[in-house]
């Protein structure tokens, strides 16, 4: 049985706290605003009090609170305990927090999926000295925990690169389906999206990397026309389409051999 502390009892924090209780661990929690406490979790009055005798601390607050939480909790942690920061802080912030760890083992934890739907089984990437502690605690709950090479910040660097794709792709899909619905063609555009997401992914990537820079000039005009159509005719937002037109104009102005898409 492990003495676990969860700082932040919002949706994600409460999910992990409940799963740890169900697995037989002792769980202490702290959150200054969350109205509820998962069954079986001991709620502390302060973050420092919650961490005083912890074997491992999971921090599931917003990134804005990461420094303040670390400054309050790390000094009271027993030597050899694990401090796992799950916030979406930048890699350089994770490195800074890792330097504050003292005798604790700091872990930078990147969540690679939606906790509301996947729960404690959500895939994770971890880095830093506390990585094995996180894997040892959460892998038995069903989580796929990948340990990244490098110190604190390495896991978050991977996540942010992934976010370029995942959050950008999600925004493009939302914009395309919204426009398709406005044009009375939602089913058709959904089919187009589904076909693009299927098949040989590496071949699609190669086609995008070579074709985008090569045809950037023509495509920039097409995307600007598309943005005008969405805004003027369909009266739907066109932020992603407008941004694509701007990116293509920038690529068209660069020498093909040094265009970022070909590096």
PDB file of C-alpha atoms in Angstrom:
ATOM      1  CA  UNK A   1       0.000   0.000   0.000  1.00  0.00           C
ATOM      2  CA  UNK A   2       1.361   3.391  -1.024  1.00  0.00           C
ATOM      3  CA  UNK A   3       0.671   6.706   0.672  1.00  0.00           C
ATOM      4  CA  UNK A   4      -0.529   8.837  -2.244  1.00  0.00           C
ATOM      5  CA  UNK A   5      -1.391  12.520  -2.368  1.00  0.00           C
ATOM      6  CA  UNK A   6      -3.422  14.118  -5.135  1.00  0.00           C
ATOM      7  CA  UNK A   7      -3.228  17.899  -5.413  1.00  0.00           C
ATOM      8  CA  UNK A   8      -6.163  19.134  -7.481  1.00  0.00           C
ATOM      9  CA  UNK A   9      -9.467  17.291  -7.155  1.00  0.00           C
ATOM     10  CA  UNK A  10     -11.077  18.470 -10.361  1.00  0.00           C
ATOM     11  CA  UNK A  11     -12.225  15.995 -12.989  1.00  0.00           C
ATOM     12  CA  UNK A  12      -8.821  14.446 -13.700  1.00  0.00           C
ATOM     13  CA  UNK A  13      -7.537  14.589 -10.140  1.00  0.00           C
ATOM     14  CA  UNK A  14     -10.704  13.043  -8.731  1.00  0.00           C
ATOM     15  CA  UNK A  15     -10.483  10.275 -11.347  1.00  0.00           C
ATOM     16  CA  UNK A  16      -6.951   9.300 -10.345  1.00  0.00           C
ATOM     17  CA  UNK A  17      -7.704   9.645  -6.626  1.00  0.00           C
ATOM     18  CA  UNK A  18     -10.729   7.340  -6.874  1.00  0.00           C
ATOM     19  CA  UNK A  19      -8.782   4.768  -8.893  1.00  0.00           C
ATOM     20  CA  UNK A  20      -5.940   4.749  -6.360  1.00  0.00           C
ATOM     21  CA  UNK A  21      -8.380   4.243  -3.493  1.00  0.00           C
ATOM     22  CA  UNK A  22      -9.992   1.375  -5.390  1.00  0.00           C
ATOM     23  CA  UNK A  23      -6.525  -0.185  -5.846  1.00  0.00           C
ATOM     24  CA  UNK A  24      -6.015  -0.213  -2.078  1.00  0.00           C
ATOM     25  CA  UNK A  25      -3.743   2.792  -1.649  1.00  0.00           C
ATOM     26  CA  UNK A  26      -4.083   5.416   1.067  1.00  0.00           C
ATOM     27  CA  UNK A  27      -5.014   8.667  -0.662  1.00  0.00           C
ATOM     28  CA  UNK A  28      -4.901  12.201   0.726  1.00  0.00           C
ATOM     29  CA  UNK A  29      -6.186  15.059  -1.379  1.00  0.00           C
ATOM     30  CA  UNK A  30      -6.170  18.827  -1.444  1.00  0.00           C
ATOM     31  CA  UNK A  31      -8.046  21.335  -3.537  1.00  0.00           C
ATOM     32  CA  UNK A  32      -8.992  24.861  -2.425  1.00  0.00           C
ATOM     33  CA  UNK A  33     -12.111  25.057  -4.600  1.00  0.00           C
ATOM     34  CA  UNK A  34     -13.383  21.624  -5.688  1.00  0.00           C
ATOM     35  CA  UNK A  35     -16.702  21.063  -3.881  1.00  0.00           C
ATOM     36  CA  UNK A  36     -16.517  17.275  -3.701  1.00  0.00           C
ATOM     37  CA  UNK A  37     -14.061  14.712  -2.361  1.00  0.00           C
ATOM     38  CA  UNK A  38     -13.944  11.203  -3.873  1.00  0.00           C
ATOM     39  CA  UNK A  39     -15.052   8.459  -1.530  1.00  0.00           C
ATOM     40  CA  UNK A  40     -12.185   7.135   0.549  1.00  0.00           C
ATOM     41  CA  UNK A  41      -9.956  10.182   0.035  1.00  0.00           C
ATOM     42  CA  UNK A  42      -8.775  12.041   3.129  1.00  0.00           C
ATOM     43  CA  UNK A  43      -9.039  15.755   2.408  1.00  0.00           C
ATOM     44  CA  UNK A  44      -6.299  17.913   3.912  1.00  0.00           C
ATOM     45  CA  UNK A  45      -6.573  21.573   4.866  1.00  0.00           C
ATOM     46  CA  UNK A  46      -3.475  22.651   2.930  1.00  0.00           C
ATOM     47  CA  UNK A  47      -1.326  21.305   0.138  1.00  0.00           C
ATOM     48  CA  UNK A  48       1.670  21.043   2.466  1.00  0.00           C
ATOM     49  CA  UNK A  49      -0.320  19.060   5.020  1.00  0.00           C
ATOM     50  CA  UNK A  50      -1.493  16.694   2.285  1.00  0.00           C
ATOM     51  CA  UNK A  51       2.113  15.996   1.263  1.00  0.00           C
ATOM     52  CA  UNK A  52       3.806  15.696   4.651  1.00  0.00           C
ATOM     53  CA  UNK A  53       3.999  11.880   4.769  1.00  0.00           C
ATOM     54  CA  UNK A  54       3.431  11.015   1.115  1.00  0.00           C
ATOM     55  CA  UNK A  55       5.302   8.362  -0.824  1.00  0.00           C
ATOM     56  CA  UNK A  56       4.143   9.923  -4.087  1.00  0.00           C
ATOM     57  CA  UNK A  57       2.387  13.184  -4.965  1.00  0.00           C
ATOM     58  CA  UNK A  58       0.347  13.635  -8.137  1.00  0.00           C
ATOM     59  CA  UNK A  59      -0.194  17.281  -9.071  1.00  0.00           C
ATOM     60  CA  UNK A  60      -3.249  17.699 -11.304  1.00  0.00           C
ATOM     61  CA  UNK A  61      -3.848  21.444 -11.114  1.00  0.00           C
ATOM     62  CA  UNK A  62      -3.804  24.007 -13.892  1.00  0.00           C
ATOM     63  CA  UNK A  63      -0.365  24.923 -15.192  1.00  0.00           C
ATOM     64  CA  UNK A  64      -0.639  28.409 -13.681  1.00  0.00           C
ATOM     65  CA  UNK A  65      -0.511  26.888 -10.191  1.00  0.00           C
ATOM     66  CA  UNK A  66       2.414  24.530 -10.827  1.00  0.00           C
ATOM     67  CA  UNK A  67       5.151  26.744  -9.358  1.00  0.00           C
ATOM     68  CA  UNK A  68       3.172  27.723  -6.271  1.00  0.00           C
ATOM     69  CA  UNK A  69       2.209  24.112  -5.552  1.00  0.00           C
ATOM     70  CA  UNK A  70       5.789  22.920  -5.986  1.00  0.00           C
ATOM     71  CA  UNK A  71       7.127  25.656  -3.729  1.00  0.00           C
ATOM     72  CA  UNK A  72       4.665  24.670  -1.000  1.00  0.00           C
ATOM     73  CA  UNK A  73       4.886  20.901  -1.302  1.00  0.00           C
ATOM     74  CA  UNK A  74       8.456  19.988  -2.225  1.00  0.00           C
ATOM     75  CA  UNK A  75      10.080  21.272   1.001  1.00  0.00           C
ATOM     76  CA  UNK A  76       7.921  18.992   3.179  1.00  0.00           C
ATOM     77  CA  UNK A  77       8.304  15.796   1.163  1.00  0.00           C
ATOM     78  CA  UNK A  78      10.302  12.933   2.660  1.00  0.00           C
ATOM     79  CA  UNK A  79      13.628  12.155   0.987  1.00  0.00           C
ATOM     80  CA  UNK A  80      13.150   9.584  -1.765  1.00  0.00           C
ATOM     81  CA  UNK A  81       9.457  10.322  -2.289  1.00  0.00           C
ATOM     82  CA  UNK A  82       8.134  11.017  -5.783  1.00  0.00           C
ATOM     83  CA  UNK A  83       6.658  14.322  -6.932  1.00  0.00           C
ATOM     84  CA  UNK A  84       4.793  13.902 -10.235  1.00  0.00           C
ATOM     85  CA  UNK A  85       3.684  17.051 -12.036  1.00  0.00           C
ATOM     86  CA  UNK A  86       0.805  16.299 -14.451  1.00  0.00           C
ATOM     87  CA  UNK A  87       0.202  19.952 -15.335  1.00  0.00           C
ATOM     88  CA  UNK A  88       0.577  21.200 -18.896  1.00  0.00           C
ATOM     89  CA  UNK A  89       3.511  23.400 -17.950  1.00  0.00           C
ATOM     90  CA  UNK A  90       6.130  24.175 -20.576  1.00  0.00           C
ATOM     91  CA  UNK A  91       9.325  22.093 -20.769  1.00  0.00           C
ATOM     92  CA  UNK A  92      11.425  24.911 -19.297  1.00  0.00           C
ATOM     93  CA  UNK A  93       9.058  25.256 -16.330  1.00  0.00           C
ATOM     94  CA  UNK A  94       9.286  21.499 -15.740  1.00  0.00           C
ATOM     95  CA  UNK A  95      13.078  21.785 -15.728  1.00  0.00           C
ATOM     96  CA  UNK A  96      12.894  24.656 -13.233  1.00  0.00           C
ATOM     97  CA  UNK A  97      10.587  22.705 -10.931  1.00  0.00           C
ATOM     98  CA  UNK A  98      12.821  19.671 -11.148  1.00  0.00           C
ATOM     99  CA  UNK A  99      15.668  21.794  -9.764  1.00  0.00           C
ATOM    100  CA  UNK A 100      13.544  22.591  -6.689  1.00  0.00           C
ATOM    101  CA  UNK A 101      12.952  18.947  -5.831  1.00  0.00           C
ATOM    102  CA  UNK A 102      15.651  18.612  -3.182  1.00  0.00           C
ATOM    103  CA  UNK A 103      15.540  15.065  -1.853  1.00  0.00           C
ATOM    104  CA  UNK A 104      12.348  14.200  -3.735  1.00  0.00           C
ATOM    105  CA  UNK A 105      12.349  12.487  -7.113  1.00  0.00           C
ATOM    106  CA  UNK A 106      10.689  14.791  -9.642  1.00  0.00           C
ATOM    107  CA  UNK A 107       8.690  13.429 -12.578  1.00  0.00           C
ATOM    108  CA  UNK A 108       7.332  15.387 -15.529  1.00  0.00           C
ATOM    109  CA  UNK A 109       4.121  13.625 -16.621  1.00  0.00           C
ATOM    110  CA  UNK A 110       2.407  14.228 -19.969  1.00  0.00           C
ATOM    111  CA  UNK A 111      -1.174  12.998 -20.328  1.00  0.00           C
ATOM    112  CA  UNK A 112      -1.636  11.657 -23.858  1.00  0.00           C
ATOM    113  CA  UNK A 113      -5.384  11.180 -24.018  1.00  0.00           C
ATOM    114  CA  UNK A 114      -8.730  12.291 -22.592  1.00  0.00           C
ATOM    115  CA  UNK A 115      -8.955  11.382 -18.897  1.00  0.00           C
ATOM    116  CA  UNK A 116     -12.769  11.883 -18.807  1.00  0.00           C
ATOM    117  CA  UNK A 117     -13.236   8.970 -21.234  1.00  0.00           C
ATOM    118  CA  UNK A 118     -10.184   6.786 -20.514  1.00  0.00           C
ATOM    119  CA  UNK A 119      -9.876   7.362 -16.775  1.00  0.00           C
ATOM    120  CA  UNK A 120      -6.766   6.101 -14.979  1.00  0.00           C
ATOM    121  CA  UNK A 121      -5.970   3.992 -18.068  1.00  0.00           C
ATOM    122  CA  UNK A 122      -5.149   7.119 -20.098  1.00  0.00           C
ATOM    123  CA  UNK A 123      -1.695   6.737 -21.751  1.00  0.00           C
ATOM    124  CA  UNK A 124       1.089   8.714 -20.104  1.00  0.00           C
ATOM    125  CA  UNK A 125       4.638   9.729 -20.936  1.00  0.00           C
ATOM    126  CA  UNK A 126       6.997  10.480 -18.039  1.00  0.00           C
ATOM    127  CA  UNK A 127      10.536  11.760 -17.673  1.00  0.00           C
ATOM    128  CA  UNK A 128      12.823  12.665 -14.828  1.00  0.00           C
ATOM    129  CA  UNK A 129      14.139  10.826 -11.750  1.00  0.00           C
ATOM    130  CA  UNK A 130      10.658   9.957 -10.493  1.00  0.00           C
ATOM    131  CA  UNK A 131       9.569   8.220 -13.696  1.00  0.00           C
ATOM    132  CA  UNK A 132       9.800   4.676 -12.346  1.00  0.00           C
ATOM    133  CA  UNK A 133       7.735   5.664  -9.312  1.00  0.00           C
ATOM    134  CA  UNK A 134       4.928   6.948 -11.532  1.00  0.00           C
ATOM    135  CA  UNK A 135       5.061   3.859 -13.731  1.00  0.00           C
ATOM    136  CA  UNK A 136       5.068   1.563 -10.721  1.00  0.00           C
ATOM    137  CA  UNK A 137       1.985   3.227  -9.282  1.00  0.00           C
ATOM    138  CA  UNK A 138      -0.144   3.772 -12.386  1.00  0.00           C
ATOM    139  CA  UNK A 139       0.766   0.940 -14.762  1.00  0.00           C
ATOM    140  CA  UNK A 140      -1.047  -1.574 -12.493  1.00  0.00           C
ATOM    141  CA  UNK A 141      -4.184   0.557 -12.950  1.00  0.00           C
ATOM    142  CA  UNK A 142      -4.039  -0.153 -16.698  1.00  0.00           C
ATOM    143  CA  UNK A 143      -2.176   2.957 -17.874  1.00  0.00           C
ATOM    144  CA  UNK A 144       0.347   2.615 -20.700  1.00  0.00           C
ATOM    145  CA  UNK A 145       3.259   4.537 -19.153  1.00  0.00           C
ATOM    146  CA  UNK A 146       6.144   5.341 -21.507  1.00  0.00           C
ATOM    147  CA  UNK A 147       9.369   6.631 -19.970  1.00  0.00           C
ATOM    148  CA  UNK A 148      11.035   9.238 -22.178  1.00  0.00           C
ATOM    149  CA  UNK A 149      14.783   9.753 -22.359  1.00  0.00           C
ATOM    150  CA  UNK A 150      15.957  12.938 -20.710  1.00  0.00           C
ATOM    151  CA  UNK A 151      15.215  14.815 -17.533  1.00  0.00           C
ATOM    152  CA  UNK A 152      12.211  16.866 -16.446  1.00  0.00           C
ATOM    153  CA  UNK A 153      10.658  18.623 -19.443  1.00  0.00           C
ATOM    154  CA  UNK A 154      11.309  15.819 -21.925  1.00  0.00           C
ATOM    155  CA  UNK A 155       7.837  14.315 -21.553  1.00  0.00           C
ATOM    156  CA  UNK A 156       6.137  17.684 -21.927  1.00  0.00           C
ATOM    157  CA  UNK A 157       8.220  18.470 -25.016  1.00  0.00           C
ATOM    158  CA  UNK A 158       6.826  15.310 -26.609  1.00  0.00           C
ATOM    159  CA  UNK A 159       3.282  16.260 -25.609  1.00  0.00           C
ATOM    160  CA  UNK A 160       3.510  19.787 -27.023  1.00  0.00           C
ATOM    161  CA  UNK A 161       4.800  18.470 -30.342  1.00  0.00           C
ATOM    162  CA  UNK A 162       1.888  16.027 -30.379  1.00  0.00           C
ATOM    163  CA  UNK A 163      -0.476  18.917 -29.629  1.00  0.00           C
ATOM    164  CA  UNK A 164       0.562  20.657 -32.850  1.00  0.00           C
ATOM    165  CA  UNK A 165      -1.067  17.733 -34.625  1.00  0.00           C
ATOM    166  CA  UNK A 166      -3.876  16.712 -32.298  1.00  0.00           C
ATOM    167  CA  UNK A 167      -5.237  20.121 -31.319  1.00  0.00           C
ATOM    168  CA  UNK A 168      -4.606  21.560 -34.773  1.00  0.00           C
ATOM    169  CA  UNK A 169      -6.246  18.590 -36.473  1.00  0.00           C
ATOM    170  CA  UNK A 170      -9.215  18.766 -34.129  1.00  0.00           C
ATOM    171  CA  UNK A 171      -9.675  22.467 -34.901  1.00  0.00           C
ATOM    172  CA  UNK A 172      -9.474  21.850 -38.654  1.00  0.00           C
ATOM    173  CA  UNK A 173     -12.039  19.027 -38.426  1.00  0.00           C
ATOM    174  CA  UNK A 174     -14.411  21.206 -36.397  1.00  0.00           C
ATOM    175  CA  UNK A 175     -14.072  24.035 -38.921  1.00  0.00           C
ATOM    176  CA  UNK A 176     -14.582  21.716 -41.904  1.00  0.00           C
ATOM    177  CA  UNK A 177     -17.642  19.987 -40.434  1.00  0.00           C
ATOM    178  CA  UNK A 178     -19.152  23.309 -39.344  1.00  0.00           C
ATOM    179  CA  UNK A 179     -18.721  24.639 -42.878  1.00  0.00           C
ATOM    180  CA  UNK A 180     -20.049  21.419 -44.369  1.00  0.00           C
ATOM    181  CA  UNK A 181     -23.144  21.594 -42.195  1.00  0.00           C
ATOM    182  CA  UNK A 182     -23.738  25.222 -43.201  1.00  0.00           C
ATOM    183  CA  UNK A 183     -23.459  24.210 -46.871  1.00  0.00           C
ATOM    184  CA  UNK A 184     -25.795  21.247 -46.427  1.00  0.00           C
ATOM    185  CA  UNK A 185     -22.913  18.828 -47.080  1.00  0.00           C
ATOM    186  CA  UNK A 186     -22.048  17.553 -43.617  1.00  0.00           C
ATOM    187  CA  UNK A 187     -22.215  13.850 -44.495  1.00  0.00           C
ATOM    188  CA  UNK A 188     -20.037  14.385 -47.560  1.00  0.00           C
ATOM    189  CA  UNK A 189     -17.307  16.298 -45.708  1.00  0.00           C
ATOM    190  CA  UNK A 190     -17.346  13.732 -42.894  1.00  0.00           C
ATOM    191  CA  UNK A 191     -16.669  11.047 -45.496  1.00  0.00           C
ATOM    192  CA  UNK A 192     -13.783  13.063 -46.937  1.00  0.00           C
ATOM    193  CA  UNK A 193     -12.245  13.477 -43.482  1.00  0.00           C
ATOM    194  CA  UNK A 194     -12.632   9.789 -42.660  1.00  0.00           C
ATOM    195  CA  UNK A 195     -10.888   8.773 -45.882  1.00  0.00           C
ATOM    196  CA  UNK A 196      -7.939  11.074 -45.180  1.00  0.00           C
ATOM    197  CA  UNK A 197      -7.514   9.630 -41.675  1.00  0.00           C
ATOM    198  CA  UNK A 198      -7.466   6.032 -42.917  1.00  0.00           C
ATOM    199  CA  UNK A 199      -4.836   4.076 -44.850  1.00  0.00           C
ATOM    200  CA  UNK A 200      -1.058   4.370 -44.972  1.00  0.00           C
ATOM    201  CA  UNK A 201      -0.242   7.158 -42.530  1.00  0.00           C
ATOM    202  CA  UNK A 202       3.453   7.414 -43.398  1.00  0.00           C
ATOM    203  CA  UNK A 203       2.631   7.767 -47.100  1.00  0.00           C
ATOM    204  CA  UNK A 204       0.215  10.584 -46.303  1.00  0.00           C
ATOM    205  CA  UNK A 205       2.860  12.359 -44.221  1.00  0.00           C
ATOM    206  CA  UNK A 206       5.402  12.099 -47.035  1.00  0.00           C
ATOM    207  CA  UNK A 207       2.855  13.407 -49.538  1.00  0.00           C
ATOM    208  CA  UNK A 208       2.075  16.382 -47.283  1.00  0.00           C
ATOM    209  CA  UNK A 209       5.758  17.167 -46.701  1.00  0.00           C
ATOM    210  CA  UNK A 210       6.708  17.135 -50.373  1.00  0.00           C
ATOM    211  CA  UNK A 211       3.543  18.484 -51.951  1.00  0.00           C
ATOM    212  CA  UNK A 212       2.824  21.353 -49.588  1.00  0.00           C
ATOM    213  CA  UNK A 213       6.004  23.304 -50.236  1.00  0.00           C
ATOM    214  CA  UNK A 214       6.040  22.459 -53.942  1.00  0.00           C
ATOM    215  CA  UNK A 215       2.523  23.771 -54.535  1.00  0.00           C
ATOM    216  CA  UNK A 216       2.411  26.412 -51.808  1.00  0.00           C
ATOM    217  CA  UNK A 217       1.784  29.381 -54.115  1.00  0.00           C
ATOM    218  CA  UNK A 218      -1.265  27.863 -55.799  1.00  0.00           C
ATOM    219  CA  UNK A 219      -2.615  26.406 -52.593  1.00  0.00           C
ATOM    220  CA  UNK A 220      -2.301  29.685 -50.709  1.00  0.00           C
ATOM    221  CA  UNK A 221      -4.675  31.337 -53.198  1.00  0.00           C
ATOM    222  CA  UNK A 222      -7.069  28.386 -52.989  1.00  0.00           C
ATOM    223  CA  UNK A 223      -7.118  28.527 -49.193  1.00  0.00           C
ATOM    224  CA  UNK A 224      -7.701  32.283 -49.187  1.00  0.00           C
ATOM    225  CA  UNK A 225     -10.620  31.767 -51.564  1.00  0.00           C
ATOM    226  CA  UNK A 226     -11.869  29.021 -49.234  1.00  0.00           C
ATOM    227  CA  UNK A 227     -11.644  31.316 -46.217  1.00  0.00           C
ATOM    228  CA  UNK A 228     -13.582  34.010 -48.090  1.00  0.00           C
ATOM    229  CA  UNK A 229     -16.254  31.445 -49.029  1.00  0.00           C
ATOM    230  CA  UNK A 230     -16.628  30.273 -45.423  1.00  0.00           C
ATOM    231  CA  UNK A 231     -16.829  33.807 -44.063  1.00  0.00           C
ATOM    232  CA  UNK A 232     -18.874  35.546 -46.759  1.00  0.00           C
ATOM    233  CA  UNK A 233     -21.139  32.829 -48.134  1.00  0.00           C
ATOM    234  CA  UNK A 234     -21.528  30.347 -45.302  1.00  0.00           C
ATOM    235  CA  UNK A 235     -21.070  32.811 -42.400  1.00  0.00           C
ATOM    236  CA  UNK A 236     -18.994  30.376 -40.351  1.00  0.00           C
ATOM    237  CA  UNK A 237     -15.612  30.888 -38.640  1.00  0.00           C
ATOM    238  CA  UNK A 238     -12.566  30.397 -40.859  1.00  0.00           C
ATOM    239  CA  UNK A 239      -9.616  30.855 -38.482  1.00  0.00           C
ATOM    240  CA  UNK A 240      -7.863  27.618 -39.412  1.00  0.00           C
ATOM    241  CA  UNK A 241      -8.371  28.112 -43.139  1.00  0.00           C
ATOM    242  CA  UNK A 242      -7.107  31.690 -42.923  1.00  0.00           C
ATOM    243  CA  UNK A 243      -4.056  30.524 -40.954  1.00  0.00           C
ATOM    244  CA  UNK A 244      -3.377  27.831 -43.564  1.00  0.00           C
ATOM    245  CA  UNK A 245      -3.465  30.440 -46.335  1.00  0.00           C
ATOM    246  CA  UNK A 246      -0.953  32.563 -44.410  1.00  0.00           C
ATOM    247  CA  UNK A 247       1.351  29.591 -43.774  1.00  0.00           C
ATOM    248  CA  UNK A 248       1.268  28.632 -47.445  1.00  0.00           C
ATOM    249  CA  UNK A 249       2.096  32.203 -48.494  1.00  0.00           C
ATOM    250  CA  UNK A 250       5.084  32.094 -46.158  1.00  0.00           C
ATOM    251  CA  UNK A 251       6.256  28.741 -47.555  1.00  0.00           C
ATOM    252  CA  UNK A 252       5.814  30.010 -51.112  1.00  0.00           C
ATOM    253  CA  UNK A 253       8.226  32.860 -50.385  1.00  0.00           C
ATOM    254  CA  UNK A 254      10.968  30.525 -49.138  1.00  0.00           C
ATOM    255  CA  UNK A 255      13.437  28.616 -51.322  1.00  0.00           C
ATOM    256  CA  UNK A 256      12.022  25.118 -51.786  1.00  0.00           C
ATOM    257  CA  UNK A 257      15.231  23.435 -50.611  1.00  0.00           C
ATOM    258  CA  UNK A 258      15.060  25.201 -47.214  1.00  0.00           C
ATOM    259  CA  UNK A 259      11.300  25.231 -46.721  1.00  0.00           C
ATOM    260  CA  UNK A 260      10.421  23.868 -43.229  1.00  0.00           C
ATOM    261  CA  UNK A 261       8.095  21.265 -44.777  1.00  0.00           C
ATOM    262  CA  UNK A 262      11.105  19.586 -46.413  1.00  0.00           C
ATOM    263  CA  UNK A 263      13.483  19.594 -43.465  1.00  0.00           C
TER     264      UNK A 263
END
